[in-house]
PDB file of N, CA, C and O in Angstrom:
ATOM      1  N   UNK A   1     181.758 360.198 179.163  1.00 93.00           N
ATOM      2  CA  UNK A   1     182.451 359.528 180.254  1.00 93.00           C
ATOM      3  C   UNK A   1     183.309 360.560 180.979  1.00 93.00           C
ATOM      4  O   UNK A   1     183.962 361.430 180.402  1.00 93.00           O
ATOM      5  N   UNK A   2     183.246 360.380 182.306  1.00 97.00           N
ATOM      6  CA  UNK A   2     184.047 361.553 183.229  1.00 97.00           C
ATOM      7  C   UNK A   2     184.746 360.709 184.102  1.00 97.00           C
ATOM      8  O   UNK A   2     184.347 359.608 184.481  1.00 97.00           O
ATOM      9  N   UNK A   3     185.835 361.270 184.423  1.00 98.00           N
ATOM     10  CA  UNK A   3     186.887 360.689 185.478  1.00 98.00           C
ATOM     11  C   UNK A   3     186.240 361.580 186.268  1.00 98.00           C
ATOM     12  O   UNK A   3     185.752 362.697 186.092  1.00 98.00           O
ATOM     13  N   UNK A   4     186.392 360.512 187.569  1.00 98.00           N
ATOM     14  CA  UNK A   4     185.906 360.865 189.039  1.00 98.00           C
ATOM     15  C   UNK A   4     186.530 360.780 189.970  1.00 98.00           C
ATOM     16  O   UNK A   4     187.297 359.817 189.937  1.00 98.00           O
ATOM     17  N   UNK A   5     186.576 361.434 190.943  1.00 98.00           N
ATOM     18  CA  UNK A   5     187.311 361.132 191.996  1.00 98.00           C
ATOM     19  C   UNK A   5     186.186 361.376 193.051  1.00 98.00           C
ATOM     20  O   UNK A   5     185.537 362.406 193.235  1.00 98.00           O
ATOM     21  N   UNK A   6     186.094 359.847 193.878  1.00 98.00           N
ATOM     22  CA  UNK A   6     185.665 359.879 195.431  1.00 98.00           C
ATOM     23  C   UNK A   6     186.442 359.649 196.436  1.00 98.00           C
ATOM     24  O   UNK A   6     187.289 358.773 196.612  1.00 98.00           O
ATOM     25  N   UNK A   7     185.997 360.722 197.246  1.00 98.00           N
ATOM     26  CA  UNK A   7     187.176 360.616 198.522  1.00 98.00           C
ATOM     27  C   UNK A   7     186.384 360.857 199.948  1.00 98.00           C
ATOM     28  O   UNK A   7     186.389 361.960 200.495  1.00 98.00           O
ATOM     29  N   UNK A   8     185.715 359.729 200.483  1.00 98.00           N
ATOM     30  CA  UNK A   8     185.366 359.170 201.843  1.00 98.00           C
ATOM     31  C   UNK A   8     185.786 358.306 202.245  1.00 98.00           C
ATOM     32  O   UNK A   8     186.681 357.722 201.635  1.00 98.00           O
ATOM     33  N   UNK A   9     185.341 357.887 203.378  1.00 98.00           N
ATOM     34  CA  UNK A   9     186.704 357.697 204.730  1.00 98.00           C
ATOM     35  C   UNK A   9     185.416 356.062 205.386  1.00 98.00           C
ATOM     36  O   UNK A   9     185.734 355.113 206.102  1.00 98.00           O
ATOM     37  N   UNK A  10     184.109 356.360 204.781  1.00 98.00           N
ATOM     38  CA  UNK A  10     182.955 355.487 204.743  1.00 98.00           C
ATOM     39  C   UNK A  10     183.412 354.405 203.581  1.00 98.00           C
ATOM     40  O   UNK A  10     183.451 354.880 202.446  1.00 98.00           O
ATOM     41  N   UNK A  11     183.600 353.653 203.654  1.00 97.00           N
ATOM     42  CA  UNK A  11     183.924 352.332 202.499  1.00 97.00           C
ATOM     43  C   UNK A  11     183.167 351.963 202.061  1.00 97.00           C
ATOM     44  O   UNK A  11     183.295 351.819 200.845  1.00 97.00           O
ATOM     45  N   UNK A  12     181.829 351.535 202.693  1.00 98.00           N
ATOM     46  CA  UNK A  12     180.640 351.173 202.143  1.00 98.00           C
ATOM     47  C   UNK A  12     180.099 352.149 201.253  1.00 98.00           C
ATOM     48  O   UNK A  12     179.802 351.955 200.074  1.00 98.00           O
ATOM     49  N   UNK A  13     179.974 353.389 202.004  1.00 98.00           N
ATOM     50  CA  UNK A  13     179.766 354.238 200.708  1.00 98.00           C
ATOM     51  C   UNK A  13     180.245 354.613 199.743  1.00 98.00           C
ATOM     52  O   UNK A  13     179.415 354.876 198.873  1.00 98.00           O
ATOM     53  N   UNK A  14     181.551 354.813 199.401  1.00 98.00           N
ATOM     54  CA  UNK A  14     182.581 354.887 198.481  1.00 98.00           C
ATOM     55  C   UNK A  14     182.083 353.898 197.612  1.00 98.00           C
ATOM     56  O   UNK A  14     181.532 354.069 196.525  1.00 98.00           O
ATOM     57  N   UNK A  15     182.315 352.924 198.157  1.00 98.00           N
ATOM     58  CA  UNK A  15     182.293 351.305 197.032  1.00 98.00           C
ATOM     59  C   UNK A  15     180.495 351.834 196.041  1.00 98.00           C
ATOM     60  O   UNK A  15     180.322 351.827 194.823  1.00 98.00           O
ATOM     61  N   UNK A  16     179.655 352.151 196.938  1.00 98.00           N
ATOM     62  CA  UNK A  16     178.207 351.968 196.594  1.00 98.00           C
ATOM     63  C   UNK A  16     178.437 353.308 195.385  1.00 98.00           C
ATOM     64  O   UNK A  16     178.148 353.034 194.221  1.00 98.00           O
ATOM     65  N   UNK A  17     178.865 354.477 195.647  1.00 98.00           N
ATOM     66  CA  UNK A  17     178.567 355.665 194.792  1.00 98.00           C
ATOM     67  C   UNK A  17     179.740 354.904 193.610  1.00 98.00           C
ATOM     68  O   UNK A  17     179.062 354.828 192.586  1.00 98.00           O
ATOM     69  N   UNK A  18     180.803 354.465 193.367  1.00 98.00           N
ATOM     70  CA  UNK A  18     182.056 353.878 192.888  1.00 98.00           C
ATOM     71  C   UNK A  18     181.350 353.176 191.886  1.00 98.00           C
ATOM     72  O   UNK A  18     181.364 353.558 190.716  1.00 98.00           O
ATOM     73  N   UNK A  19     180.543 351.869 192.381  1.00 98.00           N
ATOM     74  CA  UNK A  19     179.387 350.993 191.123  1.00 98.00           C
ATOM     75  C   UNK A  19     178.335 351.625 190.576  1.00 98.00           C
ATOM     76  O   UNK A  19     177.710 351.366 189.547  1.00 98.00           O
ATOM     77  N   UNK A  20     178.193 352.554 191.437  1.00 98.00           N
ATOM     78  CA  UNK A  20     176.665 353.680 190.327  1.00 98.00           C
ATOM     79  C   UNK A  20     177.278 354.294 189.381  1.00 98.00           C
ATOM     80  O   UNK A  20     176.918 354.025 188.234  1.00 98.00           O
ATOM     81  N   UNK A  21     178.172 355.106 189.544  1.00 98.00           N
ATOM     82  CA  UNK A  21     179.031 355.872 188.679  1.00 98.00           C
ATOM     83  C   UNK A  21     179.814 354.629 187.433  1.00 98.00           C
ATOM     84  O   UNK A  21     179.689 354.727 186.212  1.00 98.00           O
ATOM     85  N   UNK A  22     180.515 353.642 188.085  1.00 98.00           N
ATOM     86  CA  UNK A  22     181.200 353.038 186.584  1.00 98.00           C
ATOM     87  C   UNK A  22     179.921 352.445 185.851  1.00 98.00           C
ATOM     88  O   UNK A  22     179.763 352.573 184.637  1.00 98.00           O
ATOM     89  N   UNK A  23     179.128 351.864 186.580  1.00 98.00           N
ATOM     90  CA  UNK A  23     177.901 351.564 185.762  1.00 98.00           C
ATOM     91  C   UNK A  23     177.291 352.879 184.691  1.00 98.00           C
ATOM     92  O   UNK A  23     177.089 352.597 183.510  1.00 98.00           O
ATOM     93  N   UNK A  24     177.120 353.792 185.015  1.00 97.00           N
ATOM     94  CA  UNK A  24     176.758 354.584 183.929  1.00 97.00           C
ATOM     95  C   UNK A  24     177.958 355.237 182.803  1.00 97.00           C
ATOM     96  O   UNK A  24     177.723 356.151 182.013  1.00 97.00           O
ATOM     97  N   UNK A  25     179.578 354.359 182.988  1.00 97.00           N
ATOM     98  CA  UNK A  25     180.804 354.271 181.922  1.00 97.00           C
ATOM     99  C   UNK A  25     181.545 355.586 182.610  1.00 97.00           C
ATOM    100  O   UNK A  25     182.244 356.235 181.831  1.00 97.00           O
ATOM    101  N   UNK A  26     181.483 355.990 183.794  1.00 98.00           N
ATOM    102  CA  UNK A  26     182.392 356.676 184.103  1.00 98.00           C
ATOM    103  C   UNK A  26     183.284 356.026 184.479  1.00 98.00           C
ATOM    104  O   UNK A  26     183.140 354.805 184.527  1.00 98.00           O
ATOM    105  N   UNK A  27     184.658 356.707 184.919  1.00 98.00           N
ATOM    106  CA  UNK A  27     185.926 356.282 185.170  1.00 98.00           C
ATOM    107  C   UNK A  27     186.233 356.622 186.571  1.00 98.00           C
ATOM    108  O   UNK A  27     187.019 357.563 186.679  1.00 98.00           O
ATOM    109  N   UNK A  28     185.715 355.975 187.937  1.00 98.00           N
ATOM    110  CA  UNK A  28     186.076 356.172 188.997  1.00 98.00           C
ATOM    111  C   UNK A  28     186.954 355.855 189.817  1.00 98.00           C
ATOM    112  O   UNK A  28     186.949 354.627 189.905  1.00 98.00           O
ATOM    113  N   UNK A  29     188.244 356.614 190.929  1.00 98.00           N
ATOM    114  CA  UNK A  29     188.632 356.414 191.518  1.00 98.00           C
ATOM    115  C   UNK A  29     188.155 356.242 193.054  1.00 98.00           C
ATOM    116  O   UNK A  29     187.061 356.692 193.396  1.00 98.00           O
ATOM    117  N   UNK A  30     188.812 355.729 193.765  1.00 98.00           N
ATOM    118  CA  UNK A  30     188.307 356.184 194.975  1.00 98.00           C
ATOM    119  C   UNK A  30     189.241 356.091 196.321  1.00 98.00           C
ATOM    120  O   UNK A  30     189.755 355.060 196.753  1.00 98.00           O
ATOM    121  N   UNK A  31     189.344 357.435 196.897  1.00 98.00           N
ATOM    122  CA  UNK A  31     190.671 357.240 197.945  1.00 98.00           C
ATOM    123  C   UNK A  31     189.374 357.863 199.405  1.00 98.00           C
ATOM    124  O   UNK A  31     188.304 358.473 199.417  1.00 98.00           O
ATOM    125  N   UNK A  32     190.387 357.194 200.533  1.00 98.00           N
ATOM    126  CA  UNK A  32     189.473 357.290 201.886  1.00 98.00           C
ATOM    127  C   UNK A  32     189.910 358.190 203.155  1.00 98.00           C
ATOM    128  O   UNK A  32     189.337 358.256 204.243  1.00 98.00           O
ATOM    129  N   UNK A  33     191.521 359.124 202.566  1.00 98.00           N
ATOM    130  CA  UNK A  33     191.609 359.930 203.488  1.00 98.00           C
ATOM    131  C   UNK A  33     192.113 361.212 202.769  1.00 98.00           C
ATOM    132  O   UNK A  33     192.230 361.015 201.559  1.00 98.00           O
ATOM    133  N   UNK A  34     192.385 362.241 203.092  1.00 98.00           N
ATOM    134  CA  UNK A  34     192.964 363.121 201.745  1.00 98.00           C
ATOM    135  C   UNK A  34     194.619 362.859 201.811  1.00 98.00           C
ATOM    136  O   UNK A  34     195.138 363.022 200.706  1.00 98.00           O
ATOM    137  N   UNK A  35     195.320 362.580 202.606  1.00 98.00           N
ATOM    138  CA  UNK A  35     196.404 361.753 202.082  1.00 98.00           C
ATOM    139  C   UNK A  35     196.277 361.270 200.415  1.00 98.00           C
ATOM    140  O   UNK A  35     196.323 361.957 199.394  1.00 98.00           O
ATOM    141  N   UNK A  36     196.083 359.652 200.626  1.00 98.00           N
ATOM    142  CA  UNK A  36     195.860 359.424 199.726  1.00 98.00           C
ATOM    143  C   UNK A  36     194.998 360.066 198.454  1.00 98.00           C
ATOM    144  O   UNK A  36     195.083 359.379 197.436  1.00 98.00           O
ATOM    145  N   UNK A  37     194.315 361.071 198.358  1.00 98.00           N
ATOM    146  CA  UNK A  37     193.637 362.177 197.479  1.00 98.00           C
ATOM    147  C   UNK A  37     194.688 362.846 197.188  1.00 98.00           C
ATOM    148  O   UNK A  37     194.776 362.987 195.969  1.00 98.00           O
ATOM    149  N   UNK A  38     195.855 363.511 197.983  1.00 96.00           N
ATOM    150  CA  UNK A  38     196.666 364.455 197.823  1.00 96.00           C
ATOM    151  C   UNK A  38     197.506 363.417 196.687  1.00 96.00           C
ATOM    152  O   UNK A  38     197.871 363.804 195.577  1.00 96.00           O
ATOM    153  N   UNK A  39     197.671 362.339 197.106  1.00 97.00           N
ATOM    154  CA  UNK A  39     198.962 361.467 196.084  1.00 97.00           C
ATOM    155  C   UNK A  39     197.884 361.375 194.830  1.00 97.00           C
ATOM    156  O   UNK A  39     198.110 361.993 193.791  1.00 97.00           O
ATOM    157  N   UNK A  40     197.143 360.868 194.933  1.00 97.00           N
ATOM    158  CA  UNK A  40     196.067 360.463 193.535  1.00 97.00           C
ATOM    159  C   UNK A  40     196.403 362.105 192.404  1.00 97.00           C
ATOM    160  O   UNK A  40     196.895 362.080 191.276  1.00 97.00           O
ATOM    161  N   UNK A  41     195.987 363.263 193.113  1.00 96.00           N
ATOM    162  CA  UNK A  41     195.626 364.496 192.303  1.00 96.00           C
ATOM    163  C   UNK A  41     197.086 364.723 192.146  1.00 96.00           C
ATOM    164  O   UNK A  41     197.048 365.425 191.136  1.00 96.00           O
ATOM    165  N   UNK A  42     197.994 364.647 192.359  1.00 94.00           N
ATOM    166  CA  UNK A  42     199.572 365.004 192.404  1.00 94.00           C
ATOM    167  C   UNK A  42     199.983 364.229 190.794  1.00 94.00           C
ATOM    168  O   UNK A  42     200.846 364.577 189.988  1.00 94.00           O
ATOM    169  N   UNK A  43     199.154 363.253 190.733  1.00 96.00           N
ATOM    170  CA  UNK A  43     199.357 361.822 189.293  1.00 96.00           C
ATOM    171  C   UNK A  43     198.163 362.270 188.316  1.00 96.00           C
ATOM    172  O   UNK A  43     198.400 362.098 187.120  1.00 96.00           O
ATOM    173  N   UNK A  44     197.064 362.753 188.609  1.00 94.00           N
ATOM    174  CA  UNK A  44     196.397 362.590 187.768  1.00 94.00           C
ATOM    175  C   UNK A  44     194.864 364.081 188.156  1.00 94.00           C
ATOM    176  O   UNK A  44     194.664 364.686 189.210  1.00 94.00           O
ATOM    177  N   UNK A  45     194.456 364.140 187.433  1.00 92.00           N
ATOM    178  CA  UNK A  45     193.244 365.694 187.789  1.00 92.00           C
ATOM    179  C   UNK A  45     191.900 364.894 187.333  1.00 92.00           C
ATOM    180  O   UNK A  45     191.919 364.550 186.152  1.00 92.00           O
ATOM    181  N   UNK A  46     190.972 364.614 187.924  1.00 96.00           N
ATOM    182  CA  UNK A  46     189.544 364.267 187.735  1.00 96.00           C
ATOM    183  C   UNK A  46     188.941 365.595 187.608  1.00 96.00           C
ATOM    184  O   UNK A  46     189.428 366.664 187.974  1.00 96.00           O
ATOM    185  N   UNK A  47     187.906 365.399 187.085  1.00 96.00           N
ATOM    186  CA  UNK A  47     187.064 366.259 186.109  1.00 96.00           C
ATOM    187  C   UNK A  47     185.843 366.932 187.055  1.00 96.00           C
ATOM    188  O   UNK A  47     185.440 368.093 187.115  1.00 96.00           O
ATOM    189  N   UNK A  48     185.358 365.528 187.877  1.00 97.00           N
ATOM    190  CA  UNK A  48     184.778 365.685 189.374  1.00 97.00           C
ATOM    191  C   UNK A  48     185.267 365.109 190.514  1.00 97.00           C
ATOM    192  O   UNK A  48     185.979 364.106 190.477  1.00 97.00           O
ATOM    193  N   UNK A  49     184.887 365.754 191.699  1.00 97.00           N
ATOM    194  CA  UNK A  49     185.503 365.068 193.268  1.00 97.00           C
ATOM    195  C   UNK A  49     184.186 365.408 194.198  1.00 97.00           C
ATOM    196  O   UNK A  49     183.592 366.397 194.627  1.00 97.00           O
ATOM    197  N   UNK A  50     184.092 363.847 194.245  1.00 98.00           N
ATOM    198  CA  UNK A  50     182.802 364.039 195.646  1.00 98.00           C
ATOM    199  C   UNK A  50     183.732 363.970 196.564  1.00 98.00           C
ATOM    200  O   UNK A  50     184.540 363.045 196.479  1.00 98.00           O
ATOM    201  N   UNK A  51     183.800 364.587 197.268  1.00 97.00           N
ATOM    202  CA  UNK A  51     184.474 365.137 198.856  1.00 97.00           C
ATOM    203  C   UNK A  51     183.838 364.727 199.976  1.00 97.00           C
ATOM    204  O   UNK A  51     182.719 365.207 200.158  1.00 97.00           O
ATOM    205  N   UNK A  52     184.219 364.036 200.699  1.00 97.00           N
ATOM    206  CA  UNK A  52     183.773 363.623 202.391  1.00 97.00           C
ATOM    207  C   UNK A  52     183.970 365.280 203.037  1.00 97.00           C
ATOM    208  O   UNK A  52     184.873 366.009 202.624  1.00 97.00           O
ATOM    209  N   UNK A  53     182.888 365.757 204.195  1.00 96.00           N
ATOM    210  CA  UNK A  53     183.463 367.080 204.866  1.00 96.00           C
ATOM    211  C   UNK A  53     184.309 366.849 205.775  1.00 96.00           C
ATOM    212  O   UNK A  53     185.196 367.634 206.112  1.00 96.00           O
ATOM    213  N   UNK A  54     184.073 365.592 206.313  1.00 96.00           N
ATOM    214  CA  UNK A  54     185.107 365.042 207.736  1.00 96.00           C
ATOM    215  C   UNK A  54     185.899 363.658 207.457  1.00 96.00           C
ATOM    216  O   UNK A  54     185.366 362.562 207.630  1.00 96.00           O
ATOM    217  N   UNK A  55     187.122 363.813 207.044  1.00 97.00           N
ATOM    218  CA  UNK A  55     187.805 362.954 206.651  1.00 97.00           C
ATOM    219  C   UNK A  55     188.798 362.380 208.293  1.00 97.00           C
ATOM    220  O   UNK A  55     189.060 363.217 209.157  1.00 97.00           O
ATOM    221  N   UNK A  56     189.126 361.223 208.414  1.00 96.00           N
ATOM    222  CA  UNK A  56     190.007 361.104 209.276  1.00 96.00           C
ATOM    223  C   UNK A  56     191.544 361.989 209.927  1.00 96.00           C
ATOM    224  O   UNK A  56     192.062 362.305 210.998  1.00 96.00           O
ATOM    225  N   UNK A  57     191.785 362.095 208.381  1.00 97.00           N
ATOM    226  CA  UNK A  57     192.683 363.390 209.049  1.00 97.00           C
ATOM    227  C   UNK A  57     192.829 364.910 208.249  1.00 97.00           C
ATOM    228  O   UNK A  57     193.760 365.639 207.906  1.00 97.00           O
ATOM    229  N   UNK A  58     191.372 364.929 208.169  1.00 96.00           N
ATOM    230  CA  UNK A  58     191.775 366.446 208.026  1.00 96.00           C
ATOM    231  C   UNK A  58     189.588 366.865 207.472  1.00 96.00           C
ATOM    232  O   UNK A  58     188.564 366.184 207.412  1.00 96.00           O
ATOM    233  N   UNK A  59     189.918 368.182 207.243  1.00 97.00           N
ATOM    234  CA  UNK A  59     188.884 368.821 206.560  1.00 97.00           C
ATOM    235  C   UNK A  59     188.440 369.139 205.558  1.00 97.00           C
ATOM    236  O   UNK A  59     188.552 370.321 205.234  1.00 97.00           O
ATOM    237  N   UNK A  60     187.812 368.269 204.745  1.00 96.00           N
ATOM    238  CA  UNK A  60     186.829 368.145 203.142  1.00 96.00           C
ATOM    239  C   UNK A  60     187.362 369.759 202.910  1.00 96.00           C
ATOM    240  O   UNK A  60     188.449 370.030 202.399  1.00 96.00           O
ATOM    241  N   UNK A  61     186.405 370.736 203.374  1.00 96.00           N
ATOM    242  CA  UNK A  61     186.433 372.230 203.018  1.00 96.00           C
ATOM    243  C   UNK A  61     188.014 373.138 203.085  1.00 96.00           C
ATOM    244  O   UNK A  61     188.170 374.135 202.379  1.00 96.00           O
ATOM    245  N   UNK A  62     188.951 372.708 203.886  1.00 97.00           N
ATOM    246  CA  UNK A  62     189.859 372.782 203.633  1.00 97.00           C
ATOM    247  C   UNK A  62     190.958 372.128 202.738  1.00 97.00           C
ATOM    248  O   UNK A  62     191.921 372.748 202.287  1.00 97.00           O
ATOM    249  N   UNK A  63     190.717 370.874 202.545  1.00 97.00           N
ATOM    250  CA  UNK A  63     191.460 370.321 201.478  1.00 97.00           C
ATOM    251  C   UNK A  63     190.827 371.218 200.105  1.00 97.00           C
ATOM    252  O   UNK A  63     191.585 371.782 199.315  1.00 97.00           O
ATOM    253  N   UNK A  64     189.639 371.239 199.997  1.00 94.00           N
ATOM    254  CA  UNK A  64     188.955 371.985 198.793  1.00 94.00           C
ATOM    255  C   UNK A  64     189.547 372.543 198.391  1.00 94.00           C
ATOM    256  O   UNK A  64     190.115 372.357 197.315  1.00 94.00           O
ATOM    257  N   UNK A  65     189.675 373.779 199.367  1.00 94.00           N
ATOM    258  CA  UNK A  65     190.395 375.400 199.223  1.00 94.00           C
ATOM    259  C   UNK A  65     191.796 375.301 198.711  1.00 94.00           C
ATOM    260  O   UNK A  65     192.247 375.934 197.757  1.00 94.00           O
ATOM    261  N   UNK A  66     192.437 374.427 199.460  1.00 93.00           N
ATOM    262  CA  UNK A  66     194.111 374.005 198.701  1.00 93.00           C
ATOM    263  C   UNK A  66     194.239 373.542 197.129  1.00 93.00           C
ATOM    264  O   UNK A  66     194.983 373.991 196.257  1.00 93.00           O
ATOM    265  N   UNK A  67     193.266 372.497 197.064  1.00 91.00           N
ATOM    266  CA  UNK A  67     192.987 371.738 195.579  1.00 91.00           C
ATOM    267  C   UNK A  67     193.002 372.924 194.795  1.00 91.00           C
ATOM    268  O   UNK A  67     193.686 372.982 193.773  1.00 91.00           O
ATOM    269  N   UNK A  68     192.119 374.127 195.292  1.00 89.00           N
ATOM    270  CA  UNK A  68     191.476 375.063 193.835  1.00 89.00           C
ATOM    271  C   UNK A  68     192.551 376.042 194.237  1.00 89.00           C
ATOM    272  O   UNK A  68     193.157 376.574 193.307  1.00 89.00           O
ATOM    273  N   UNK A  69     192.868 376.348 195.401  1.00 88.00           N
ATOM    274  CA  UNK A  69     194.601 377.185 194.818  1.00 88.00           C
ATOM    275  C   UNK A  69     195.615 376.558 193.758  1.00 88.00           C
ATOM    276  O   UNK A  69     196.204 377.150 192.853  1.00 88.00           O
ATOM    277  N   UNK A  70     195.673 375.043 194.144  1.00 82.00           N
ATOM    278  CA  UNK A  70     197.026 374.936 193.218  1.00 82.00           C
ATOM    279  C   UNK A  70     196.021 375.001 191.570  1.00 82.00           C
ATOM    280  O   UNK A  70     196.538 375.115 190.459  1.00 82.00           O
ATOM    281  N   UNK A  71     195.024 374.929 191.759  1.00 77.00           N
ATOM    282  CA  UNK A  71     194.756 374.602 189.879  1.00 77.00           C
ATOM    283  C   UNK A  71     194.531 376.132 189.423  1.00 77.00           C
ATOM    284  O   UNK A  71     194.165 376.383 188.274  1.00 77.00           O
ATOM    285  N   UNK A  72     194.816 377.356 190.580  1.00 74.00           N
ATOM    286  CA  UNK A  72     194.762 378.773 190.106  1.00 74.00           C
ATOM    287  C   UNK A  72     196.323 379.532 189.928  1.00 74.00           C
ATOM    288  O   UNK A  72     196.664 380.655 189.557  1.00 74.00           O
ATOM    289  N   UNK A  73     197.142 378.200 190.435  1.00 65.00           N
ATOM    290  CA  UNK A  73     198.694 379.041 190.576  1.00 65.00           C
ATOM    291  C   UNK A  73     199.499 378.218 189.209  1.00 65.00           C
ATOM    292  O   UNK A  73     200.661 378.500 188.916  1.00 65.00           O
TER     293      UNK A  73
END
């Protein structure tokens, strides 16, 4: 079992990847802008993160790059 984190800004899809994943006993979250991603990972570290590239306010590939600085500092 893996904690997950999904973070798209698509609801329908979120929800759809969200029931595939707990169905096979993972532990999924799911936030829809990186806001809310930034508060989620601040509380807690998932193991995986499916990433949206174009989030409402901001950039998948840039949020990335921040995420894997702070888990290198």
């Amino acid at each position: 079992m893996a904690k997950i984190l999904v973070v798209d800004d698509d609801i329908t899809f979120a929800k759809l990847l969200e029931s595939f994943l707990s169905r096979h006993q993972h532990k999924v979250s799911v936030c829809h802008t990186i806001t809310e991603a930034s508060t989620f990972l601040g509380k807690e570290l998932p193991e995986i993160i499916f990433l949206d590239l174009r989030l409402p306010d901001g950039d998948g590939i840039v949020f990335l790059e921040k995420i894997q600085e702070k888990s290198t500092t």
